[in-house]
Structures are given as C-alpha cells and as structure tokens.
mmCIF file of C-alpha atoms in Angstrom:
data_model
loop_
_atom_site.group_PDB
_atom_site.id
_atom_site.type_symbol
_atom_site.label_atom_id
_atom_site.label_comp_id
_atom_site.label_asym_id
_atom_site.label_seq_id
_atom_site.Cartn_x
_atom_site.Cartn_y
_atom_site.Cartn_z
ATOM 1 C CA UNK A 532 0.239 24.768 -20.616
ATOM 2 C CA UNK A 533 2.521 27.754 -20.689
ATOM 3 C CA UNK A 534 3.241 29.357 -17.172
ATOM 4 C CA UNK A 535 1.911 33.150 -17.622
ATOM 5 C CA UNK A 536 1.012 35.950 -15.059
ATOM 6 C CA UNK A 537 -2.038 38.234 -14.567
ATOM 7 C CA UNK A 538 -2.633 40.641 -17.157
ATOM 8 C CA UNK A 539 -1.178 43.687 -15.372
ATOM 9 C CA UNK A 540 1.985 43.928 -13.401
ATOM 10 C CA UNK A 541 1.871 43.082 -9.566
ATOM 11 C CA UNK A 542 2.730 46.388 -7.624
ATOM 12 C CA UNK A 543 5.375 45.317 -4.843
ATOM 13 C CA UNK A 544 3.298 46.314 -1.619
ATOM 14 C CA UNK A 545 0.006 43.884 -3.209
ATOM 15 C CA UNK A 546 2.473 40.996 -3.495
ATOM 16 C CA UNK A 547 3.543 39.015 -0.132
ATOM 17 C CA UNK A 548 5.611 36.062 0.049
ATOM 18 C CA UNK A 549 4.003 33.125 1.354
ATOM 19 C CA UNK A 550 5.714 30.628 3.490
ATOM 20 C CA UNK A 551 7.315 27.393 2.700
ATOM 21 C CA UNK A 552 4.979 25.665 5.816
ATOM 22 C CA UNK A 553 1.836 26.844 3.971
ATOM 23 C CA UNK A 554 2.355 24.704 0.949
ATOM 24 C CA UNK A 555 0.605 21.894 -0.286
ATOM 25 C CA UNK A 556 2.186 19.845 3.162
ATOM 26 C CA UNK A 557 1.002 21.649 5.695
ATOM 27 C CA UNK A 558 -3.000 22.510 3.770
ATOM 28 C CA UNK A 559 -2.546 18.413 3.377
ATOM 29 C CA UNK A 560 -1.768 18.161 7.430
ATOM 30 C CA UNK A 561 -4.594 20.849 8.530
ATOM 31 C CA UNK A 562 -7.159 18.466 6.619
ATOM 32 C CA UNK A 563 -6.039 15.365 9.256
ATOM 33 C CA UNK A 564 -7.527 17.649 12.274
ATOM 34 C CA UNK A 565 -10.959 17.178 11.659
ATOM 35 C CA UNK A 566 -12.100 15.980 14.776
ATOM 36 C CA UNK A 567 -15.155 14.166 13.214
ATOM 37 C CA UNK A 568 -12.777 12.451 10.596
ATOM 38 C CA UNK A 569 -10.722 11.172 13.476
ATOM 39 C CA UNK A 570 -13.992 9.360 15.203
ATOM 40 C CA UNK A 571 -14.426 7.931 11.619
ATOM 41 C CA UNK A 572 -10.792 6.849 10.966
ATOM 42 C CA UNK A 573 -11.144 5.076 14.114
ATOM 43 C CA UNK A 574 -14.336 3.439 14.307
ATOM 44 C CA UNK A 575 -13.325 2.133 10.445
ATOM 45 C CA UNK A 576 -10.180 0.483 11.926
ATOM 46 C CA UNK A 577 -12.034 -1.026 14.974
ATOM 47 C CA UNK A 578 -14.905 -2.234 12.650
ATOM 48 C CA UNK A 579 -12.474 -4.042 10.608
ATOM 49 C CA UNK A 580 -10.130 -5.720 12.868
ATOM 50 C CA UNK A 581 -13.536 -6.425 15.057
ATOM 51 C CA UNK A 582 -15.266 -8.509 12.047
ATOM 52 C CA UNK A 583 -11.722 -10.335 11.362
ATOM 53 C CA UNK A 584 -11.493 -11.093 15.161
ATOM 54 C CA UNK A 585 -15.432 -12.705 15.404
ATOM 55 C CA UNK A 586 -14.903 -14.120 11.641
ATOM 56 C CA UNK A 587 -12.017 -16.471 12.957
ATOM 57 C CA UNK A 588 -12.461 -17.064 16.558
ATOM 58 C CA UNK A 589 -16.275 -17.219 16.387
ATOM 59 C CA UNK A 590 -17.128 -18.346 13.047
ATOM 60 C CA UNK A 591 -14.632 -20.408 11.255
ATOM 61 C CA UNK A 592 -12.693 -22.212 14.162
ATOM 62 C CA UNK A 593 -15.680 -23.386 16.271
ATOM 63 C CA UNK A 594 -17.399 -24.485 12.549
ATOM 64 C CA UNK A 595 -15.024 -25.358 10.071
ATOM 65 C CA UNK A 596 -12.063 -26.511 12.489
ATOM 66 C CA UNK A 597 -9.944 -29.389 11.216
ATOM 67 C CA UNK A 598 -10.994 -28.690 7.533
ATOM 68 C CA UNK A 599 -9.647 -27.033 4.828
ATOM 69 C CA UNK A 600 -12.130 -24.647 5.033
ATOM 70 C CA UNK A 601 -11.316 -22.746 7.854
ATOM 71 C CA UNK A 602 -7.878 -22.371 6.681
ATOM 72 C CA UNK A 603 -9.903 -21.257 3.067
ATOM 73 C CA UNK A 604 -12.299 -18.939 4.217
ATOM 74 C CA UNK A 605 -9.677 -17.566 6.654
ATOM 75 C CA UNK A 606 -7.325 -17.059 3.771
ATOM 76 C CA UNK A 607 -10.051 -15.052 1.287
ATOM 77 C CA UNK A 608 -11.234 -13.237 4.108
ATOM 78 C CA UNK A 609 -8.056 -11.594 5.612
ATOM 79 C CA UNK A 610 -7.091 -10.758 2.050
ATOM 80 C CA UNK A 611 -10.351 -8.600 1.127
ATOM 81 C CA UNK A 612 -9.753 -6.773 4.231
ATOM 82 C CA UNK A 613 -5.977 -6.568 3.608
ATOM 83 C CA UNK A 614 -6.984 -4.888 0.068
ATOM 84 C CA UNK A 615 -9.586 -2.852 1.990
ATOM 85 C CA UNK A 616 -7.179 -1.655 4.732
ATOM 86 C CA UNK A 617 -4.492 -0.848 1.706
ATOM 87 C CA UNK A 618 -7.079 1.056 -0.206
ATOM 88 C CA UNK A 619 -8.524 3.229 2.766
ATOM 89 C CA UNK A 620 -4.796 3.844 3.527
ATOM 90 C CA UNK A 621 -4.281 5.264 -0.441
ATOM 91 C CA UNK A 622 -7.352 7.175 0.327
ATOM 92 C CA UNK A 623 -6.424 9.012 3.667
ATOM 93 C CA UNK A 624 -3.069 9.734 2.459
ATOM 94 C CA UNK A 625 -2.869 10.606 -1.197
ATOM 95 C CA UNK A 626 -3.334 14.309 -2.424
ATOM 96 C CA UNK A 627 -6.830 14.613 -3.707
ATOM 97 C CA UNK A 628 -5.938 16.915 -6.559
ATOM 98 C CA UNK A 629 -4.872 20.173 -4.450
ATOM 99 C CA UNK A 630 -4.769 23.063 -6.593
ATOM 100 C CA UNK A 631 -0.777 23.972 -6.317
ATOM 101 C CA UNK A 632 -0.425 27.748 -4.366
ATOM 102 C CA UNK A 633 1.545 30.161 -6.267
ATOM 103 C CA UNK A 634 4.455 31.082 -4.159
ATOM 104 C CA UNK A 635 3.571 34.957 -3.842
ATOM 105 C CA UNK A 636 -0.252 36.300 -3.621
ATOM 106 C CA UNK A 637 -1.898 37.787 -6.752
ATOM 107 C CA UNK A 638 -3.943 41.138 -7.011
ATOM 108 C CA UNK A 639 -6.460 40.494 -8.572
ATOM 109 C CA UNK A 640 -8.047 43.668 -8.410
ATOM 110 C CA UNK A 641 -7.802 44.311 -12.619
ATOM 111 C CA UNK A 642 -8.613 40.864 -13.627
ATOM 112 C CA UNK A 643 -12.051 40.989 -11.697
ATOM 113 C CA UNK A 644 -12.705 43.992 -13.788
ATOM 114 C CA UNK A 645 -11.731 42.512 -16.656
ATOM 115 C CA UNK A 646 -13.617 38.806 -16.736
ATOM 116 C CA UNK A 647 -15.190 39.092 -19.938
ATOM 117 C CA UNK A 648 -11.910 40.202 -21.331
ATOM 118 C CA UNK A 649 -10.402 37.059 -19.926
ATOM 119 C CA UNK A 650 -12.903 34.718 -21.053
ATOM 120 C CA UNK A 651 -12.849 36.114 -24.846
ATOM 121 C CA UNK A 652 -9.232 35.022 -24.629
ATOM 122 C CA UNK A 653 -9.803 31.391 -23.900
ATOM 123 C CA UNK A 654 -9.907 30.795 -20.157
ATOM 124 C CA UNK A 655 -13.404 29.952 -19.687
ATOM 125 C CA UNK A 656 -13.620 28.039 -16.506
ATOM 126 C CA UNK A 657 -11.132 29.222 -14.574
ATOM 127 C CA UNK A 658 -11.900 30.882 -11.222
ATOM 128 C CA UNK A 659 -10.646 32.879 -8.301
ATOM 129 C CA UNK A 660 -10.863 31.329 -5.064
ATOM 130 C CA UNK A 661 -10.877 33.875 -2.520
ATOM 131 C CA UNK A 662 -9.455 32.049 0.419
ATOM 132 C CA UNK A 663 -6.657 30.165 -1.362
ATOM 133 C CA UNK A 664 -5.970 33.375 -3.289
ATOM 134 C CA UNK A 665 -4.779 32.034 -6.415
ATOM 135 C CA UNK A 666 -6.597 30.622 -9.252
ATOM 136 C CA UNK A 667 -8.655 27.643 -9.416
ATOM 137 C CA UNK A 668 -8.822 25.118 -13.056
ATOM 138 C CA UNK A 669 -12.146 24.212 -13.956
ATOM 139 C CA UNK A 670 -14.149 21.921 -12.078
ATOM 140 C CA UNK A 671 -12.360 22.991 -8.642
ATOM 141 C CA UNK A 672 -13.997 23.117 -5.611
ATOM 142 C CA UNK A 673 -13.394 25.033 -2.178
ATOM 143 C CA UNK A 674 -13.248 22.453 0.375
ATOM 144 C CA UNK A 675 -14.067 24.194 4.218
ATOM 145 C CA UNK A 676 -12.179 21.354 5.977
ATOM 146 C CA UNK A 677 -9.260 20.987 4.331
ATOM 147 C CA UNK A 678 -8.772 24.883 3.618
ATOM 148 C CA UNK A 679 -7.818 24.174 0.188
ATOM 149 C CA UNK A 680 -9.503 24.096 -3.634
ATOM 150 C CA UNK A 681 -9.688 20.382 -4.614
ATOM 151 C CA UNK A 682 -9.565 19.718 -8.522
ATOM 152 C CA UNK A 683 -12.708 17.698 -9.539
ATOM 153 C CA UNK A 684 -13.932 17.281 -6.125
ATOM 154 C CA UNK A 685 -16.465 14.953 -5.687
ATOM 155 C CA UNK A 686 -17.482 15.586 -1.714
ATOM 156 C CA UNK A 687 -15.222 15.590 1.895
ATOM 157 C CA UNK A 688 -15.348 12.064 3.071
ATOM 158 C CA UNK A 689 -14.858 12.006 7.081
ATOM 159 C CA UNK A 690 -14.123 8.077 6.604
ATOM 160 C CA UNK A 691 -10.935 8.825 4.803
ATOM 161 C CA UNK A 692 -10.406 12.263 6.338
ATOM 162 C CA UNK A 693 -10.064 13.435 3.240
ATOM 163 C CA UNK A 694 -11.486 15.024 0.047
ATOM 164 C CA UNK A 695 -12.243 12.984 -2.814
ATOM 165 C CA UNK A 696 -11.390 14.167 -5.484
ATOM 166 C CA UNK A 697 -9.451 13.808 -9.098
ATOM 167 C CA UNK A 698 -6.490 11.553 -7.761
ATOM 168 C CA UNK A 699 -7.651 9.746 -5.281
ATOM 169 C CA UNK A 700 -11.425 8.548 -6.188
ATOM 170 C CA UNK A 701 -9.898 5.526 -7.450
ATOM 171 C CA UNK A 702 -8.747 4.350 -4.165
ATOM 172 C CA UNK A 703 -11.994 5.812 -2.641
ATOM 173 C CA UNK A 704 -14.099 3.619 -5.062
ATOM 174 C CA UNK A 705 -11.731 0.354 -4.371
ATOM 175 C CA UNK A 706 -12.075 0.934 -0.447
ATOM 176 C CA UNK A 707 -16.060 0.960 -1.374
ATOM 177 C CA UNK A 708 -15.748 -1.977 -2.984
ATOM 178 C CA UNK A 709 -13.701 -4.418 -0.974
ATOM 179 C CA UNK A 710 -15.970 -3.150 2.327
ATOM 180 C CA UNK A 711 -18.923 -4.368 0.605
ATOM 181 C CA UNK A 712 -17.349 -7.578 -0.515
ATOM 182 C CA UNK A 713 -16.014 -7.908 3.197
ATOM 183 C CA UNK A 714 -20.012 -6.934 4.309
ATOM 184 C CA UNK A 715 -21.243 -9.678 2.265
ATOM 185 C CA UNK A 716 -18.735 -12.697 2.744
ATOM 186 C CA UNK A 717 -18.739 -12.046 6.622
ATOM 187 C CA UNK A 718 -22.714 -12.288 6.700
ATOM 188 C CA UNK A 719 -22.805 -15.597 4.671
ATOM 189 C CA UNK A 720 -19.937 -16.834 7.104
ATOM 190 C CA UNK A 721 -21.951 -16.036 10.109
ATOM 191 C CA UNK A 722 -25.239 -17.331 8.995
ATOM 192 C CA UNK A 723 -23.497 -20.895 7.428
ATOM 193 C CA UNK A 724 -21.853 -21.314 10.712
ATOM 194 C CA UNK A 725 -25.072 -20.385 12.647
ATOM 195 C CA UNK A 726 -27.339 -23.232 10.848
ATOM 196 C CA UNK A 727 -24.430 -25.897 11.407
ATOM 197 C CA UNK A 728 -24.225 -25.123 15.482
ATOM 198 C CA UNK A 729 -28.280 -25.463 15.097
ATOM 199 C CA UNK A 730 -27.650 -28.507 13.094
ATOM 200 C CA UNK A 731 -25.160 -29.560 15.842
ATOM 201 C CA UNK A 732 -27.329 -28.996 18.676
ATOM 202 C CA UNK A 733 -30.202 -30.913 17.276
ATOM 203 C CA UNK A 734 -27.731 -33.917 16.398
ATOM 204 C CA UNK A 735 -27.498 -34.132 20.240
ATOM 205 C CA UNK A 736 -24.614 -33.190 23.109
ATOM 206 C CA UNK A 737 -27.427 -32.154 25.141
ATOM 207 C CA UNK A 738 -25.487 -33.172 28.386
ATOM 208 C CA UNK A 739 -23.204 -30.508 27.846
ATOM 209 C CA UNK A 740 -25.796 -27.541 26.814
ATOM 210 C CA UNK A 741 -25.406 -26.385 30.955
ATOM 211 C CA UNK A 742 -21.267 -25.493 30.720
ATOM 212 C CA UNK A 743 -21.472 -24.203 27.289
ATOM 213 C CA UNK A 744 -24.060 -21.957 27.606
ATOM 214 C CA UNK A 745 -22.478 -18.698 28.801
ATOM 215 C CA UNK A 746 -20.015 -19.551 25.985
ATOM 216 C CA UNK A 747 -23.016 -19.636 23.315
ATOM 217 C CA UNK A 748 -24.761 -16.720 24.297
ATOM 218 C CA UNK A 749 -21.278 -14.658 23.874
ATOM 219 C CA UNK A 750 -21.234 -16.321 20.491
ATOM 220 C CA UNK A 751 -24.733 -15.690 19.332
ATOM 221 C CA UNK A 752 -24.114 -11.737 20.641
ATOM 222 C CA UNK A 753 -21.203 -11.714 18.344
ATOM 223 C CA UNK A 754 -22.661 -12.850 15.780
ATOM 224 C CA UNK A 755 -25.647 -10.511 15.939
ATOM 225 C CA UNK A 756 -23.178 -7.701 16.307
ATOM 226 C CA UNK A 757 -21.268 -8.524 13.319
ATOM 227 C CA UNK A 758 -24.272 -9.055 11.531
ATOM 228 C CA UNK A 759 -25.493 -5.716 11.989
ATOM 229 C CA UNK A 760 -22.601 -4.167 11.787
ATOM 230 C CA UNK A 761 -22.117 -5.782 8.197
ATOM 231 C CA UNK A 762 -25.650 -5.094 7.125
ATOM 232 C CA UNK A 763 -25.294 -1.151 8.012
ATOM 233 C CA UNK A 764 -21.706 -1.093 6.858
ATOM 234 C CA UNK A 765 -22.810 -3.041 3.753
ATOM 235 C CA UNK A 766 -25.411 -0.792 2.509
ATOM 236 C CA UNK A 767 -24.301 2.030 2.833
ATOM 237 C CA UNK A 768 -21.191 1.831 1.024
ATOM 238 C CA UNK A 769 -23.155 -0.102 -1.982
ATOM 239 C CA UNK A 770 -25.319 3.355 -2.150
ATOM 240 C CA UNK A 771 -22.517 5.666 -2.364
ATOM 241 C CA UNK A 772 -20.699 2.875 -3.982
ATOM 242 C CA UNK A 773 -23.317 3.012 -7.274
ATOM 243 C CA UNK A 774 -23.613 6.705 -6.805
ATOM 244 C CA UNK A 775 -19.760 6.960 -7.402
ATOM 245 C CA UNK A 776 -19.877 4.900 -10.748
ATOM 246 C CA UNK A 777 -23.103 6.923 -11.820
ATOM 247 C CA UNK A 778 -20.934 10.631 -11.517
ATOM 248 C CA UNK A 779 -17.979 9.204 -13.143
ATOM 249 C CA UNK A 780 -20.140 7.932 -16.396
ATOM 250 C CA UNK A 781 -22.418 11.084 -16.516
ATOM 251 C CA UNK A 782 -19.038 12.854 -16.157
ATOM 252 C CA UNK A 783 -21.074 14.953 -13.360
ATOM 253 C CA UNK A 784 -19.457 15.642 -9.532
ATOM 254 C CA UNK A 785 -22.399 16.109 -7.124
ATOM 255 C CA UNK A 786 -21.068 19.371 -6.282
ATOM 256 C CA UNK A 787 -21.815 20.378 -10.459
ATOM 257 C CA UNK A 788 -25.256 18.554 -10.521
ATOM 258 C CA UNK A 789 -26.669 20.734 -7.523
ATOM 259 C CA UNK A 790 -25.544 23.681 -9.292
ATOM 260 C CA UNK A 791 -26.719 22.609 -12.880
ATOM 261 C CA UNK A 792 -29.741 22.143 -11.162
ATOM 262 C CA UNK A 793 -29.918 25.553 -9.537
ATOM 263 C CA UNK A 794 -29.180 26.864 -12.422
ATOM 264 C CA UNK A 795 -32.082 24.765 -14.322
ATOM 265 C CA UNK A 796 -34.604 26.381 -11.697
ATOM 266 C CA UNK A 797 -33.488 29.806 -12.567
ATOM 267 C CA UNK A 798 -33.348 30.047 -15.984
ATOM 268 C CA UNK A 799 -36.827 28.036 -15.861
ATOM 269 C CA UNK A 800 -38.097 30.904 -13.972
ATOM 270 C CA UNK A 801 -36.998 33.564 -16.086
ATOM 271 C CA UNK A 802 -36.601 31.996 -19.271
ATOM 272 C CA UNK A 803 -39.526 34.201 -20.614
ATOM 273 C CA UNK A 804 -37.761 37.586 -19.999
ATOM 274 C CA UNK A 805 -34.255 36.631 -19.834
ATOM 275 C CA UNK A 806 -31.439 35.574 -22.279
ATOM 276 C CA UNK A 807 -30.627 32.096 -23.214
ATOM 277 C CA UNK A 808 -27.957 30.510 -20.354
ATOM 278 C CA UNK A 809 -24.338 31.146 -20.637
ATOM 279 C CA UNK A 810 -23.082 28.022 -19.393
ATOM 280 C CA UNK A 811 -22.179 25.900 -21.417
ATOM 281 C CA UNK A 812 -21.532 21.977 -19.829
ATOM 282 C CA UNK A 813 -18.380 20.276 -20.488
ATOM 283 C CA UNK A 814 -17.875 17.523 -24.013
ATOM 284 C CA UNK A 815 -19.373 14.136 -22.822
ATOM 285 C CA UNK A 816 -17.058 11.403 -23.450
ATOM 286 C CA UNK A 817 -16.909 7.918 -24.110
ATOM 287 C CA UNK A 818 -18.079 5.768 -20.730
ATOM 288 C CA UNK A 819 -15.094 3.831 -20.879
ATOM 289 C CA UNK A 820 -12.681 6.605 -21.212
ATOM 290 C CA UNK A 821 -14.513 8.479 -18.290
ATOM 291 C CA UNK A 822 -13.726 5.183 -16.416
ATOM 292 C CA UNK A 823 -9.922 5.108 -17.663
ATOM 293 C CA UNK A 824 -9.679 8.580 -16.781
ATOM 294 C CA UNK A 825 -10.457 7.576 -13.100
ATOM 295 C CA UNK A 826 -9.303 4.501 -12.837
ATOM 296 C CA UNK A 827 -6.226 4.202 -14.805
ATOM 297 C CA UNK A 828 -5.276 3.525 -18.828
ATOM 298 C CA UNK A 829 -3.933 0.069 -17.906
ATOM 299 C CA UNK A 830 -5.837 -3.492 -17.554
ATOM 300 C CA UNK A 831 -9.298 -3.597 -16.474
ATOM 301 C CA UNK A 832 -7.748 -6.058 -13.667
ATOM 302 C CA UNK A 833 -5.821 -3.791 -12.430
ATOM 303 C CA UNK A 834 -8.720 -1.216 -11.766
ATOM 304 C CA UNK A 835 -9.249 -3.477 -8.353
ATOM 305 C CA UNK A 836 -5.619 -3.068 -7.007
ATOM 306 C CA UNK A 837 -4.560 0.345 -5.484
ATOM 307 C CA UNK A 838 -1.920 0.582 -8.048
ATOM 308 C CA UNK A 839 -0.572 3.845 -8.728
ATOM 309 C CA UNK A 840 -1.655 5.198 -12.193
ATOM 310 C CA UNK A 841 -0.945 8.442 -13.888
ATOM 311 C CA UNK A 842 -2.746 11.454 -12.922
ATOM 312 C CA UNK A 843 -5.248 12.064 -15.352
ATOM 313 C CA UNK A 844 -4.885 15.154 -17.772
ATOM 314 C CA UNK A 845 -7.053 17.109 -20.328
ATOM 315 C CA UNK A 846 -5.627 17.033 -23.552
ATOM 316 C CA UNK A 847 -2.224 16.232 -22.166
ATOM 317 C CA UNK A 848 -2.015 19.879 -20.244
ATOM 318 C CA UNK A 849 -1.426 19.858 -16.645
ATOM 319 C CA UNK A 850 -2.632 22.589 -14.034
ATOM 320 C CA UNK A 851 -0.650 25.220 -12.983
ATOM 321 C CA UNK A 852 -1.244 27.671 -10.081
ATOM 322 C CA UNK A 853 -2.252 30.377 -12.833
ATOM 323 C CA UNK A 854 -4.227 30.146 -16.195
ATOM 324 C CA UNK A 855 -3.086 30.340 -19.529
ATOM 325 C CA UNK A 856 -4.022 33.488 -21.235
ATOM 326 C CA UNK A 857 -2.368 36.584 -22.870
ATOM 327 C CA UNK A 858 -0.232 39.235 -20.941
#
C-alpha cells in the first residue's frame, strides 16, 4: 500500500509537529498505568507462584516423596506454568496492533466533507479517530485505557494490562490455555494426594494424630485454597477461552458483533420506511486460515509455543498511518 496524503494540501498553521515521546513507546507505556491492571498483574503472579508453592511442598512431597512421581508431576507441572508465565509475559509486553501516528497532525476538515467521495474511490473502512488524530484501517478500535486505536481489537484485558488485539491474541489465547491446563492438573494433584493421606490415616499412625495435627489442618486449608482458587481461575479462563476460538472462526471481534447487532435492531425497526443497509460485512474465510491468520502459517504444534510469527496481513498490504486513495 502506497503512502499518500489527504486529498487537499495541509495549510502550515493546521499542521503541528508531534513529539518523538508521543510515539508508539510512550502510548505503549501510558497503557502500563492502569491502576486496576496493576492489581491484576499482581494477583496473576501471586496466584501462580502460590499454586507451585502448595503443589510441591503440600501435595507432591508429603504424597509422592521417594518416588518418581514427585520428581514427574513436579517436572510437568513447573513447565505448564513456565509456558504460562512466558505467554502472559508475550501478552503484557507485545504491541497489540497500535495503529502507527503520523508524525504531523492532519486537517481533516475537507475529507469529512468529502466521505462519500472517499469511499467511491476505494477506502471503504477506513476511519478517523478523533483522539489519535490520524486515520484508523478497518476493524480498529479506540481503546480508553491505552489512549490509542488498536487494529482488530478484540477487548482491554486488565490481566495482561493490555489490549488484545491483532498481534498479540495469540499469546493471549496460549496464556488461556496453559492456566486452564495448570487449573486442572493442580486440582487432580490435590484431590489424589488428599484420598492417599485419608488412605494413610485409616492404615493407622494414630499415636501420632496429636503432634501432627496443627500441621494437617494447615495442609487441608491449603489445599482448599488452591482448590478454589483453581476452580474460579479454571473456569473462567475456559469461558473466555472458547469465546476467543468462537470470534476468531466467525471472523467477528466482540466489539463488531455488538455493533452488527445494533445495527440489526435498527434497520429491523425501520426496515419498512428506510433503505436497504449500507454495510456491508467483511469476506468469510476458510476456518483454518482464520486460525493461521492468528496463530501463525507454521506447524499446528507450534500454535502452543509463544513463538514469534509474522504479523498477519490482508492481501499482503500492510497499514500505514494514512489510507490509500487518490490525491
């Protein structure tokens, strides 16, 4: 896609530099003050090093000690929350799919006067964002908390502290996934090791029930804890897990199905006196291509790794702060 320039000439006292510190960098560092998205980032971390600590003082060396299975179990279960911690940290820190600021501010006092003129020339989807000033691609989104317009965003996650959006759902999706494999394989730890200390206990040692007790009722608190904490954690990211997977097949951000929607209801309403609707929704493609598109054009086995993959394009043509259409 060809640079090009509004369709009339930018009078010098419309156009203003913008600074070097109110790039891409400093939008991307504005979106880390979130004060809510701190509370998250830090409750995540907690939560995970929490479950690792109970999972291996609590669960595996009291139960499987001396076997291979502790060593086992300990193994599997540091390395789903290595891949989750590796993920979430993709997540947090890679660009979402900022829309790149032009480096001086646009009038765009004659193209607002002229946007059936600019959609008869082939830019149909592209936007104005009013408080990024510049032009937005289609399927950009205004996001409040990180002050910028996100390509293809899909919502502000406060447990990132970041938008999700076109180039980082992938790691958003893996850090779903490994927490939910974590939520699983720490609740069938704690219950296996709960039935063999009530196994134990009914095989005898009664003598020494009176000294161990403070010791077991710390362990059966822990294990409650973790239990809950697995079964909330658990759910919820299966939910927005499967809701994930369902936008990226119908090809359909949740951002674009409220406002298909709303716009459903109102040309349902005056579909008897009005004209047909103008929008027209974007080619449906191929459910496996949708997933590529996200996910990356390599091996399916590498879709679980936070590898790095290309950033996904339409048509080979990549955004530029300004759209493509006649001077």
């Amino acid at each position: 896609m060809a640079f090009c320039f509004p369709p009339s000439p930018r009078p010098p006292d419309v156009t203003r530099k913008r600074g070097t510190d109110g790039g891409t960098k400093m939008a991307f560092l504005r979106c880390r003050r979130d004060p809510c998205g701190f509370i998250c980032l830090i409750l995540t971390y907690f939560s995970v090093f929490y479950a690792d600590y109970v999972v291996i003082q609590y669960v595996l060396i009291p139960a499987y000690s001396g076997s291979v299975w502790c060593t086992l179990h300990g193994s599997v279960f540091n390395l789903i929350l290595l891949l989750l911690l590796a993920c979430h940290s993709k997540a947090v820190f890679s660009d979402p799919g900022m829309v790149p600021l032009p480096e001086t501010a646009i009038d765009f006092s004659d193209l607002r006067s002229q946007n059936s003129h600019m959609n008869e020339r082939g830019c149909e989807g592209w936007t104005v964002c009013s408080r990024c000033e510049t032009y937005r691609p289609p399927r950009a989104h205004h996001c409040r908390v990180c002050q910028r317009c996100i390509r293809r965003m899909d919502h502000h996650c406060p447990w990132i502290n970041n938008c999700v959006g076109e180039l980082n759902q992938k790691y958003f999706i893996q850090f779903l996934f490994y927490t939910g494999m974590a939520s699983l394989y720490s609740m069938a730890l704690v219950v296996s090791a709960w039935v063999w200390r009530i196994r134990s206990e009914r095989d005898g040692e009664g003598d020494k029930e009176g000294e161990e007790s403070p010791s077991k009722h710390l362990i059966v608190a822990h294990y409650i804890i973790l239990l809950v904490e697995s079964v909330l954690f658990g759910v919820f990211v299966m939910v927005i897990f499967y809701d994930q997977l369902v936008s990226i097949i119908t090809d359909e951000t949740p951002i674009e199905h409220m406002r298909n929607r709303l716009m459903k209801d109102r040309t349902s309403i005056t579909s008897s006196t009005s004209e047909p609707p103008t929008h027209v929704p974007h080619t449906r493609k191929p459910k496996l291509a949708l997933l590529r598109e996200v996910f990356g054009r390599g091996s399916v086995f590498c879709w679980l790794f936070p590898l790095h993959s290309s950033p996904p394009t339409i048509g080979g043509i990549s955004y530029s702060a300004v759209p493509d259409y006649d001077v």
